Short mmCIF file of C-alpha atoms and ligand atoms in Angstrom, two decimals:
data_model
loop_
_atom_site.label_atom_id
_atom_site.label_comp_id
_atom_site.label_asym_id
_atom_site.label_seq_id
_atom_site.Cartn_x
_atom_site.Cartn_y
_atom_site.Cartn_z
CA UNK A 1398 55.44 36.02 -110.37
CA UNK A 1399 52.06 35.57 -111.73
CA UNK A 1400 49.79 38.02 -111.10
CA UNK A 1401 45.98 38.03 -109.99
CA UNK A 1402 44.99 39.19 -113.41
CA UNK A 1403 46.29 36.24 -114.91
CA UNK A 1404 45.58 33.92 -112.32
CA UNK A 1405 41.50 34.80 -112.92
CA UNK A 1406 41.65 34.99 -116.67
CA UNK A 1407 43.70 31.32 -116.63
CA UNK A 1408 40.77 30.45 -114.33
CA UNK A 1409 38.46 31.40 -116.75
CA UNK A 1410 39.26 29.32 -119.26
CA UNK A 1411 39.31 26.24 -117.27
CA UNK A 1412 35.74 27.28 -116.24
CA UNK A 1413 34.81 28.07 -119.39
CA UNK A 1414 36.52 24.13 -121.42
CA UNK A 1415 34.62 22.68 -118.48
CA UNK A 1416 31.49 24.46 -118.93
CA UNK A 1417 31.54 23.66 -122.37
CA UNK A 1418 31.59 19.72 -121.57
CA UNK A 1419 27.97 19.76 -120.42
CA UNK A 1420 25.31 19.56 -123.48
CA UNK A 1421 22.31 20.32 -121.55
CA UNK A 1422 23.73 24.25 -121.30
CA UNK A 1423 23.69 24.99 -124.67
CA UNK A 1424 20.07 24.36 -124.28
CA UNK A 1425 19.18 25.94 -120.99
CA UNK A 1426 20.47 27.40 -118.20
CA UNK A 1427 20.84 25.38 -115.30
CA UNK A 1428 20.25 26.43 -111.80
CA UNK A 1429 19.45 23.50 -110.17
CA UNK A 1430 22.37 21.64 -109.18
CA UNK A 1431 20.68 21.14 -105.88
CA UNK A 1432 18.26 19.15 -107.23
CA UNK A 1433 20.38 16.79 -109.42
CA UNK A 1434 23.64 17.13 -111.87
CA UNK A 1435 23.38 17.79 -115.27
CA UNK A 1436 25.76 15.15 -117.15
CA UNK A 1437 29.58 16.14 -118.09
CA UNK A 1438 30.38 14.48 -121.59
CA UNK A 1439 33.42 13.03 -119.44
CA UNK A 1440 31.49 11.39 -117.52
CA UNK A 1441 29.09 9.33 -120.09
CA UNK A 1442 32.17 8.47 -121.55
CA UNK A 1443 33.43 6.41 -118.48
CA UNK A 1444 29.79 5.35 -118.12
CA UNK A 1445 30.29 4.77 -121.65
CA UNK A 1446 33.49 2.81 -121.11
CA UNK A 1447 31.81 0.72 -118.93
CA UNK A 1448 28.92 -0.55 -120.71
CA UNK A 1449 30.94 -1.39 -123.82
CA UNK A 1450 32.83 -3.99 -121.51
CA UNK A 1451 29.87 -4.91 -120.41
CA UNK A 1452 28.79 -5.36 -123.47
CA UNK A 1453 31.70 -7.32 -125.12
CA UNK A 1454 32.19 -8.87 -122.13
CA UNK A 1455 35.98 -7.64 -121.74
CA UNK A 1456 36.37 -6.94 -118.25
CA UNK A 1457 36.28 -8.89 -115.13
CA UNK A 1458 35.21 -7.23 -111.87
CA UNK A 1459 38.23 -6.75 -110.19
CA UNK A 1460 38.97 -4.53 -113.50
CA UNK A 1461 35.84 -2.56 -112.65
CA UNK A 1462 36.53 -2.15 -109.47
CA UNK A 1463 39.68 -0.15 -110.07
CA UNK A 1464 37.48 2.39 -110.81
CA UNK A 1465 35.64 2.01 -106.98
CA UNK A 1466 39.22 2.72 -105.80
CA UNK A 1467 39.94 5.41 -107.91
CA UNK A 1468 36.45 7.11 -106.92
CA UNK A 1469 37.22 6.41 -103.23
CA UNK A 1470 40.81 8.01 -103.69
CA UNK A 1471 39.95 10.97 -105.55
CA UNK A 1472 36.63 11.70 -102.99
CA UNK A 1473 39.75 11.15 -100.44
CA UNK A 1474 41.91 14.03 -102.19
CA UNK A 1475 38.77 16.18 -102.62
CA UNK A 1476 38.05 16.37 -99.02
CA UNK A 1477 41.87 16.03 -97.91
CA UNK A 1478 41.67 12.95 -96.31
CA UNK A 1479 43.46 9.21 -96.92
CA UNK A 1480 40.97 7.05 -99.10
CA UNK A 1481 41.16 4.51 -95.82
CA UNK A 1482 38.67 6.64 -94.41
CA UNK A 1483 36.31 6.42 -97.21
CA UNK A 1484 33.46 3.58 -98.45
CA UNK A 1485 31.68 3.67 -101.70
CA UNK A 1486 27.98 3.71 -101.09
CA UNK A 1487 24.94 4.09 -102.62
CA UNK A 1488 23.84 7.72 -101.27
CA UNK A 1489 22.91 9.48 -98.38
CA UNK A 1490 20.41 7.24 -96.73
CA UNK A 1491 22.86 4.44 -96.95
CA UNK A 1492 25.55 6.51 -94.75
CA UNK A 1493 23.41 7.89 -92.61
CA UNK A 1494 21.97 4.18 -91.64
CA UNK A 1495 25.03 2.66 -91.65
CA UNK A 1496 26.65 5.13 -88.71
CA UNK A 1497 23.44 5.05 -87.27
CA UNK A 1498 23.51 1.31 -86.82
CA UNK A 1499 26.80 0.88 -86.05
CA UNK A 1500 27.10 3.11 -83.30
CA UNK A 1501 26.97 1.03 -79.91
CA UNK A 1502 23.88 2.47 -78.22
CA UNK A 1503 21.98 1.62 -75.03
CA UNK A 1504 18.86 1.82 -74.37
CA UNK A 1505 17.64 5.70 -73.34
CA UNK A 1506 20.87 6.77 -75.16
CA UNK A 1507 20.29 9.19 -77.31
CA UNK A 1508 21.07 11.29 -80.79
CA UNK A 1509 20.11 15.03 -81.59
CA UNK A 1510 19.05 16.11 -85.19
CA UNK A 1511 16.89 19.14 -86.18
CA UNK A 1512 13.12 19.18 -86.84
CA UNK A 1513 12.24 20.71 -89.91
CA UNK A 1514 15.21 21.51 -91.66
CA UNK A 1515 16.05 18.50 -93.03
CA UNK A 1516 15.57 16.29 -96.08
CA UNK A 1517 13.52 13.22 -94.92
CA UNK A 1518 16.68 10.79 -95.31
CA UNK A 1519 18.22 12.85 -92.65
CA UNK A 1520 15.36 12.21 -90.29
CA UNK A 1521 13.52 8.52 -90.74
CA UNK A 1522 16.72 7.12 -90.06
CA UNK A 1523 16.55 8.48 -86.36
CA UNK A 1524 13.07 7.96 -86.29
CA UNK A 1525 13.96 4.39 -86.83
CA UNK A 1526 16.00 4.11 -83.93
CA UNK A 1527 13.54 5.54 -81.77
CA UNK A 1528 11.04 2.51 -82.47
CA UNK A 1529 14.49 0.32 -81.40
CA UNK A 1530 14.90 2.60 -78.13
CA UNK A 1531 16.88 5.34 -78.58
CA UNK A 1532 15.55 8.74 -77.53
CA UNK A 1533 15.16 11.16 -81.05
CA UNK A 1534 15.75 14.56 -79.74
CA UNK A 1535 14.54 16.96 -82.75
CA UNK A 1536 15.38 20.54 -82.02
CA UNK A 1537 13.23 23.51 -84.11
CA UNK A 1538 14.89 25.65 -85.98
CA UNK A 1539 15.51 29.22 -86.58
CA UNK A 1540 12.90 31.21 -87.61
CA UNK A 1541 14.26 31.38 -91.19
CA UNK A 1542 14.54 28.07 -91.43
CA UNK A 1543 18.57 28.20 -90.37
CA UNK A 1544 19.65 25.42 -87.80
CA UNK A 1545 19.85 26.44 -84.43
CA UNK A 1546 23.18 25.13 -83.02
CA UNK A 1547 22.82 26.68 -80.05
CA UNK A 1548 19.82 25.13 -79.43
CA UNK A 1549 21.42 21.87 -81.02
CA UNK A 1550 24.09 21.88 -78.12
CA UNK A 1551 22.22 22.25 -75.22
CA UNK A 1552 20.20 19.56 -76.11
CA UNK A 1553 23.03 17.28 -75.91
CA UNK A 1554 23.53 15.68 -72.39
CA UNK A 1555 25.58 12.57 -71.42
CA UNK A 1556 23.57 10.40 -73.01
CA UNK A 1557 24.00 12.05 -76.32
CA UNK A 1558 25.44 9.38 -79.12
CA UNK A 1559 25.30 11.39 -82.08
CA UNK A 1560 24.37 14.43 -83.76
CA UNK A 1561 23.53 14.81 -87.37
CA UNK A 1562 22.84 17.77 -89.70
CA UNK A 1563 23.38 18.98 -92.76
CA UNK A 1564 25.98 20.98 -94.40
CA UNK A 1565 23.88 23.14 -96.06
CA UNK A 1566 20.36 22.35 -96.03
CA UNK A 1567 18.12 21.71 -99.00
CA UNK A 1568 16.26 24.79 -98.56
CA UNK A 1569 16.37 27.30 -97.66
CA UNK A 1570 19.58 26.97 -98.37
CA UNK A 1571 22.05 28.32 -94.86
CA UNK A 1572 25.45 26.81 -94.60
CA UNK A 1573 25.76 25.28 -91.08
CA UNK A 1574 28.13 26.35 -88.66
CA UNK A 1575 29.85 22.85 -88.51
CA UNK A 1576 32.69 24.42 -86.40
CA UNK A 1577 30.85 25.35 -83.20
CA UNK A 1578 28.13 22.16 -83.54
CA UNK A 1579 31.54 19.62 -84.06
CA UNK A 1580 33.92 21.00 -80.97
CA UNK A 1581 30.59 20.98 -78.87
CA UNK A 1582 30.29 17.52 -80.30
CA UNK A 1583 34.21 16.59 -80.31
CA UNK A 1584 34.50 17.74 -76.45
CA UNK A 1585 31.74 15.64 -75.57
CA UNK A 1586 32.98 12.54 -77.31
CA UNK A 1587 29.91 12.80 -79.51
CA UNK A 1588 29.84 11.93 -82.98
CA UNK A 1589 28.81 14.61 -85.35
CA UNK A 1590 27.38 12.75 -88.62
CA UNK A 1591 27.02 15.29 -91.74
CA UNK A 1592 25.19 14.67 -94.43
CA UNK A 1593 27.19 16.25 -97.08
CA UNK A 1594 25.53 15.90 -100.12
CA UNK A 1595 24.36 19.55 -100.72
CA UNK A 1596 28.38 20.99 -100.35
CA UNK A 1597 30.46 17.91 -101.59
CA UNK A 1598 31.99 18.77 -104.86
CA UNK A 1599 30.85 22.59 -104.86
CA UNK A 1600 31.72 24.00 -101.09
CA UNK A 1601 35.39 23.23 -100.02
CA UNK A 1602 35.61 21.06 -97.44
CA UNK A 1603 38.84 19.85 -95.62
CA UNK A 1604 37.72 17.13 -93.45
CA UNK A 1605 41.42 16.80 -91.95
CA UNK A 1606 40.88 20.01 -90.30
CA UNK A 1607 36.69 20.25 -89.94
CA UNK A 1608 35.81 18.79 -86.55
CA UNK A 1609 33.17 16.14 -88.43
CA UNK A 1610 33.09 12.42 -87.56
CA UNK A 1611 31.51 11.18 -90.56
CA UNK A 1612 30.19 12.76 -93.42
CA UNK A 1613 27.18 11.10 -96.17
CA UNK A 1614 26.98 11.80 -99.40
CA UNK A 1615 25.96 10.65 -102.69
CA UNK A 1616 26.76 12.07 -106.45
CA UNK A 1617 24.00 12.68 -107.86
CA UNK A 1618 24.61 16.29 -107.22
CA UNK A 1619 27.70 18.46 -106.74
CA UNK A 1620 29.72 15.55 -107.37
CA UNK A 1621 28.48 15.47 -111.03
CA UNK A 1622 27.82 11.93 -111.33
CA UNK A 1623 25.02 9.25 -110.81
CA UNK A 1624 22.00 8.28 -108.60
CA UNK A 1625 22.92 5.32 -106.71
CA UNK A 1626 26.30 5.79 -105.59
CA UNK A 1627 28.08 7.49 -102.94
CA UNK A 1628 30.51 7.80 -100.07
CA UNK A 1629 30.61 7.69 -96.55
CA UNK A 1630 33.77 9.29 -94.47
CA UNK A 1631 34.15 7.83 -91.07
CA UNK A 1632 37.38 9.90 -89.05
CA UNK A 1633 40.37 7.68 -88.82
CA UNK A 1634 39.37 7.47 -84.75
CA UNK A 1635 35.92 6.26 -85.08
CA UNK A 1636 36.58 3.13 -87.35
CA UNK A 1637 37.45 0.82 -84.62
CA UNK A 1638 34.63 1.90 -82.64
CA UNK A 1639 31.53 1.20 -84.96
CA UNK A 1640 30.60 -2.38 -86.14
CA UNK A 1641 28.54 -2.31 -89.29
CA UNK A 1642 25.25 -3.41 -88.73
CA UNK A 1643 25.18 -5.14 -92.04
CA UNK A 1644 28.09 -7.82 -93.31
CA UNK A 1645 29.08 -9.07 -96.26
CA UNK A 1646 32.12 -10.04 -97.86
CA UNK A 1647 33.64 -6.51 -98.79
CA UNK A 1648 33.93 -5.66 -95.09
CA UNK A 1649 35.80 -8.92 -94.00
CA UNK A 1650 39.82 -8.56 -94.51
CA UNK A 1651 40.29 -11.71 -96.81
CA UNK A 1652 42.85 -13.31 -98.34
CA UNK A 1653 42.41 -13.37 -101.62
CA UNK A 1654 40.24 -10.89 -104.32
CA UNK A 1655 38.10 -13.79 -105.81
CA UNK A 1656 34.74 -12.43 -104.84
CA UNK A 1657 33.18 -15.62 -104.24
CA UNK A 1658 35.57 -17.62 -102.52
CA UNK A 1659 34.69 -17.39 -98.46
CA UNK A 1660 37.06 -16.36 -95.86
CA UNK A 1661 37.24 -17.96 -92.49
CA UNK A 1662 34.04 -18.00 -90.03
CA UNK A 1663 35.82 -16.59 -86.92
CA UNK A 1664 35.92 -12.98 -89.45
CA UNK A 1665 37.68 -9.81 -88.94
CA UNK A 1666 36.33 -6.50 -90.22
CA UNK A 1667 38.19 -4.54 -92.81
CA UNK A 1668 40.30 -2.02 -90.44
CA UNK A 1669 38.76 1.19 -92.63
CA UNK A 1670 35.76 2.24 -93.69
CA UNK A 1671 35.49 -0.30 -96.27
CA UNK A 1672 33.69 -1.74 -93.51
CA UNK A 1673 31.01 -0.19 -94.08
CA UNK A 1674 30.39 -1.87 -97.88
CA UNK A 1675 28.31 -4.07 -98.29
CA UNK A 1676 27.92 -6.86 -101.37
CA UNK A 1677 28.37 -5.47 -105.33
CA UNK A 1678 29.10 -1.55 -106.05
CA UNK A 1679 27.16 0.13 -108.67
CA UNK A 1680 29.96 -0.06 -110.89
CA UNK A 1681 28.21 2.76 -113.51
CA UNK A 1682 28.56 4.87 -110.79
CA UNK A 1683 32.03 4.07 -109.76
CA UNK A 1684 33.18 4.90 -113.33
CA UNK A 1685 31.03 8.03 -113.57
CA UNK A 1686 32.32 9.14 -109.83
CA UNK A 1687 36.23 8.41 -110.91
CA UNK A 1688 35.77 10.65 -113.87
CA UNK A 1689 33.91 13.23 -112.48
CA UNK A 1690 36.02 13.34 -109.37
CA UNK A 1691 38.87 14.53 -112.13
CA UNK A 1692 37.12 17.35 -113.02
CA UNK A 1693 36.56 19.04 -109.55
CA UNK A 1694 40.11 17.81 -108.78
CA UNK A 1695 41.45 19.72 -111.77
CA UNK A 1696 39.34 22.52 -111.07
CA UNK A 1697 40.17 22.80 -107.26
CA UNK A 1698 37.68 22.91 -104.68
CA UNK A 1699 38.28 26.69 -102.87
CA UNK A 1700 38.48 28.03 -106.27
CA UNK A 1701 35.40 26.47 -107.34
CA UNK A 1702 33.75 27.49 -103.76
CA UNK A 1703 34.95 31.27 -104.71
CA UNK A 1704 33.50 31.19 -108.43
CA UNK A 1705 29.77 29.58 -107.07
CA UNK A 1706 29.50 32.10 -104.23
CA UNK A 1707 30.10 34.99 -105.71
CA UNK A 1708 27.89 33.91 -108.68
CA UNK A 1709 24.93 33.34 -106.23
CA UNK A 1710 25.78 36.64 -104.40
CA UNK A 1711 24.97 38.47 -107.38
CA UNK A 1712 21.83 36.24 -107.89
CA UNK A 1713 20.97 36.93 -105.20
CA UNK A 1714 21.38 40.58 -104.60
CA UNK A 1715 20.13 41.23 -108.33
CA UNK A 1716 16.48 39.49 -107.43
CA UNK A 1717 16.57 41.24 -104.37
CA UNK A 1718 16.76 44.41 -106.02
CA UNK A 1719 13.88 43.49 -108.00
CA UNK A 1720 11.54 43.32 -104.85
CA UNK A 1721 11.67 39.64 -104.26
CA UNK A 1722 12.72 38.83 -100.63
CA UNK A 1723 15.63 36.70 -100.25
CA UNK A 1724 15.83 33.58 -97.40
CA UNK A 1725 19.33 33.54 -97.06
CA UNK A 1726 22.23 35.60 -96.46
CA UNK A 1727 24.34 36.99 -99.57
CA UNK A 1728 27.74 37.26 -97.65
CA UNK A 1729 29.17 35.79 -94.89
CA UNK A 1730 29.41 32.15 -93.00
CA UNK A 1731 26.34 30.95 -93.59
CA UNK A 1732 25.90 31.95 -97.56
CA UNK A 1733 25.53 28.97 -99.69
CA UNK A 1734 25.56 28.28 -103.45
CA UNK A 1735 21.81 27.80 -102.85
CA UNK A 1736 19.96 31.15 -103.60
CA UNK A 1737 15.97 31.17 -102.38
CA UNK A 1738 13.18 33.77 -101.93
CA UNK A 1739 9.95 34.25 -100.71
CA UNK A 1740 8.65 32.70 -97.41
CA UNK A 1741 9.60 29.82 -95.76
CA UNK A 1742 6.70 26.79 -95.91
CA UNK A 1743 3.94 29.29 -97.93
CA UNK A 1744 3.68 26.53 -99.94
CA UNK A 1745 5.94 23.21 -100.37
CA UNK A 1746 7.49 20.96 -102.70
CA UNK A 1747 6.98 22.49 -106.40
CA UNK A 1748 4.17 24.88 -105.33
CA UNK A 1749 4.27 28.00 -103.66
CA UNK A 1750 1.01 30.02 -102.06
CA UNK A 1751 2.97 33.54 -103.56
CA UNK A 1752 1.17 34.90 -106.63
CA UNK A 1753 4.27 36.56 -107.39
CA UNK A 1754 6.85 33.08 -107.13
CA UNK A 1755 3.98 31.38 -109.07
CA UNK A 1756 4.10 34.07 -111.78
CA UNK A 1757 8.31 34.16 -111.56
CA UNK A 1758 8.51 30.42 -111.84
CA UNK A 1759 5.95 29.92 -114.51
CA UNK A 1760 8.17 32.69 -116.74
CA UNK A 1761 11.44 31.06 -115.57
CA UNK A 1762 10.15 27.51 -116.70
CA UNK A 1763 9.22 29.20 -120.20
CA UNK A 1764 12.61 31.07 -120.34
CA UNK A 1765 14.29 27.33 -119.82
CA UNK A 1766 15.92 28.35 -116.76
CA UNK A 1767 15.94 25.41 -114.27
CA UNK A 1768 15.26 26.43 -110.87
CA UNK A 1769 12.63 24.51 -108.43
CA UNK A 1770 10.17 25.62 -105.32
CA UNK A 1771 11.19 23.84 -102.17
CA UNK A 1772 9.42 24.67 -99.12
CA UNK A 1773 7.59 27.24 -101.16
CA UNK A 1774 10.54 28.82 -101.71
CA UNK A 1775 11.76 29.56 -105.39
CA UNK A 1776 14.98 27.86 -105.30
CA UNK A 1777 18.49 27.91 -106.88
CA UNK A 1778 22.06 26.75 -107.12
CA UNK A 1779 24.94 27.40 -109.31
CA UNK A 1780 27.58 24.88 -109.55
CA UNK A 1781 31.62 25.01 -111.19
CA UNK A 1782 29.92 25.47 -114.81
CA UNK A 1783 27.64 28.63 -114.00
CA UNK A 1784 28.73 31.79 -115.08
CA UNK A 1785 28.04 35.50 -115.16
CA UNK A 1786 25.47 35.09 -118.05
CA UNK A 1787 23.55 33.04 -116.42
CA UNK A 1788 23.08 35.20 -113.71
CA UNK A 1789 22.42 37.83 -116.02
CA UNK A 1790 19.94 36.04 -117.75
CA UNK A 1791 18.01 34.75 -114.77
CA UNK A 1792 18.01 38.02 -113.67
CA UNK A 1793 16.28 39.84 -116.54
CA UNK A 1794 13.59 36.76 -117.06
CA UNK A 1795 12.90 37.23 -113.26
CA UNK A 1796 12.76 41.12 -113.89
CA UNK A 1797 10.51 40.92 -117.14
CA UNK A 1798 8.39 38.45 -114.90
CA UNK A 1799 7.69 40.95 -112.10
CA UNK A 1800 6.98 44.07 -114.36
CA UNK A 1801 4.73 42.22 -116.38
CA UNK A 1802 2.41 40.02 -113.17
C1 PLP B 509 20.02 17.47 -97.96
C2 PLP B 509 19.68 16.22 -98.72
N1 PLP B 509 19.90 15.02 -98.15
C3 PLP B 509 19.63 13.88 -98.80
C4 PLP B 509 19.11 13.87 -100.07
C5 PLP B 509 18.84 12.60 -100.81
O1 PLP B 509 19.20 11.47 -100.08
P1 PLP B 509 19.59 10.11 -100.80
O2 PLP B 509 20.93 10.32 -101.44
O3 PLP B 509 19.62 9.13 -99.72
O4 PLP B 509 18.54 9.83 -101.82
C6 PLP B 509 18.85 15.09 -100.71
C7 PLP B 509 18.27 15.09 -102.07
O5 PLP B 509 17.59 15.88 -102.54
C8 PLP B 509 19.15 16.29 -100.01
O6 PLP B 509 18.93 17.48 -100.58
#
C-alpha cells in the first residue's frame, strides 16, 4: 500500500520538475496567474515546433490541426467530458457570443447575469442582446462583492433563456456556488453559461457531474498557454438545440478535409460543438494548448486544486495576521486560488484609494513579486507551480511593508 507520506512527497517532486519548467520564477515570484500565465518551457517548444514548420514550410494544415484535436481532447479529459462536446475558440468573449447568439430567443425573452461582479466580456455580450430585444436582467451582488444566487434565481421567470456567471470571479476572487445556480437553472430548462476562465486548469472541474450547460474559456490563464485561443463546452443535450449564429466551413459536416473545397448548399451543421468554429484556428495556440494541456493532465486536476488552495489559505491567513483585511473566505465553498484584501471598489483597476495597499504594492513591485489591484483590491493567485516559499516570501515583503509605512 502506499502511504500518504509518500503519496505527498512523490507529489512534490512532480510539483517541484514542473515548477522548474517556467523561467520567469527563477526571476520572480509569480502571483498573478489571474491576470495571465507565465510561459512553461514545454510549451514554447510546441509553439516552437510550430513556427519551424512554418518556417520550412513542412507541414500542411491538416498536420497542424492534429494539434486542435489534441487540445480539444485533452480540455475534454481535463473537465471529464467527450471532446464532441468541445470547440476550439479564441477566448471568452468568443463563447460567451457564440451561446448567446445561438440560443433561439423571442422577443421579451430574457437572460439573467450579475451587475458588478463581472469582467466586461461577461456583460457587453448581454448588453448586446438587449439593443436586439432581449430583456438584460443584472442582479447586484453581495455586499462583498460575492454573487448573489439567491437573488440570481428569483430573478429567473418563464421567460428566462439563460443565465451566465462566472466560476470564480476576477476579483474579489469568491468561487460561485454553481450547484444551487445550475439545478435552479437545470429544473427550469434554463441554460446556465459559465465563463470558466478564472478555474479551468487550476480548480477541478467535472463537467459530467456539474449541472453547467456551457462553459467559456480561454488559455491565457490557468490553462498555461496563449492569448487568442480557447474552448467552449456546450452539454451533449444542448447541441441540437443552438444554431451558431456565425457559419463557416468548420461547422458544416463535409465530405472531405480539403479546406477549400465547398460542400453542398442545402448544409448540415457539424452534430457537436464543432459547430460552433468558425474559419482558421490559431494554430500557435492549438500547439501551445495540446502541450500545456499535458502538464495539468499529468499533474491531475483535484490534486492541483488541493496544492493552490491550501497555498492561498496560508496567504491568506498570513496577511491577515499582519492587519490587512482579507475579501474572501480562507476555507470553505467559496475559497478560491484568488487571495485579495482591502475594500471592495476604494479604488479600481491598478490603483487603490488605501495608503496602506499603495505602500504594500509599491514594496511588492520592488520585491518582484507579481500581484495586481483589481477593484482596488490588492490581488493574488497561485497556480500548480507556487509553492510554500512563495508564500513565505510574499508574506515577509508584505510584513516588512506594513512595519515600515
Ligand atoms: C473573469 C474573466 N472573464 C473574461 C476575461 C477575458 O475575456 P477574453 O478571454 O474574452 O479576453 C478575463 C480576463 O481577465 C476574466 O478575468
Amino acid at each position: 500500500m502506499t502511504s500518504a507520506a509518500t503519496v505527498q512527497r512523490r507529489d512534490r517532486g512532480r510539483f517541484e520538475s514542473f515548477r522548474a519548467g517556467f523561467p520567469a520564477l527563477r526571476q520572480q515570484t509569480y502571483l498573478s496567474v489571474c491576470d495571465k500565465t507565465i510561459l512553461h518551457d514545454e510549451v514554447r517548444k510546441s509553439v516552437e515546433v510550430f513556427l519551424d514548420h512554418l518556417a520550412l514550410a513542412s507541414a500542411n494544415r491538416v498536420d497542424h490541426e492534429v494539434k486542435v484535436a489534441g487540445a480539444r481532447e485533452k480540455f475534454a479529459r481535463l473537465m471529464n467530458v467527450d471532446a464532441s462536446t468541445i470547440a476550439a475558440t479564441r477566448n471568452v468573449s468568443d463563447g460567451i457570443n457564440a451561446v448567446a447568439w445561438a440560443m433561439p430567443m423571442d422577443d421579451g425573452d430574457n437572460v439573467v447575469v450579475s451587475r458588478d461582479a463581472e469582467h466586461p466580456n461577461n456583460v457587453y455580450p448581454w448588453l448586446r442582446l438587449g439593443r436586439r430585444g432581449n430583456e438584460v436582467r443584472t442582479v447586484a451582488p453581495q455586499p462583498d462583492g460575492a454573487l448573489d444566487i439567491d437573488a440570481m434565481i428569483e430573478a429567473i421567470d418563464t421567460r428566462t433563456r439563460m443565465v451566465s456567471c462566472a466560476t470564480v470571479t476576477f476579483a474579489p476572487g469568491h468561487r460561485t456556488d454553481i450547484e444551487r445556480l445550475g439545478a435552479a437553472c437545470r429544473a427550469r430548462d434554463v441554460f446556465l453559461l459559465v465563463d470558466g476562465v478564472q478555474s479551468a486548469g487550476i480548480l477541478a472541474h467535472d463537467l459530467a457531474a456539474e449541472p453547467i450547460d456551457g462553459l467559456a474559456t480561454s488559455t491565457s490563464k490557468g490553462l498555461l498557454g496563449l492569448y487568442g485561443f480557447g474552448f467552449l463546452y456546450i452539454a451533449p443535450h444542448w447541441i441540437e438545440r443552438l444554431e451558431p449564429a456565425y457559419l463557416s466551413r468548420p461547422a458544416v459536416r463535409m465530405q472531405t478535409d480539403d479546406h477549400s473545397a465547398m460542400g453542398a448548399l442545402d448544409y448540415t451543421l457539424q452534430p457537436d460543438s464543432r459547430r460552433f468554429e468558425v474559419g482558421s484556428y490559431n494554430l500557435a495556440g492549438a500547439y501551445a494548448a495540446d502541450a500545456a494541456l499535458d502538464l495539468l493532465l499529468d499533474l491531475g486536476t483535484r490534486v492541483i486544486e488541493d496544492r493552490v488552495l491550501a497555498l492561498a489559505r496560508a496567504l491568506n491567513e498570513g496577511v491577515t495576521a499582519l492587519g490587512l483585511a482579507s475579501a474572501v473566505p480562507s476555507a470553505g465553498p467559496s475559497q478560491s486560488h484568488v487571495v485579495t484584501f482591502g475594500a471592495l471598489d476604494a479604488g479600481g483597476h491598478g490603483v487603490s484609494t488605501d495608503p496602506r495597499i499603495v505602500a504594500v504594492s509599491a514594496a511588492l513591485t520592488e520585491a518582484r513579486v507579481a500581484h495586481t489591484i483589481r477593484r482596488g483590491q490588492l490581488r493574488f493567485a497561485m497556480h500548480a507551480f507556487n509553492n510554500g516559499d512563495d508564500i513565505d516570501r510574499t508574506v515577509a515583503c508584505v510584513a516588512e511593508a506594513m512595519t515600515s509605512s
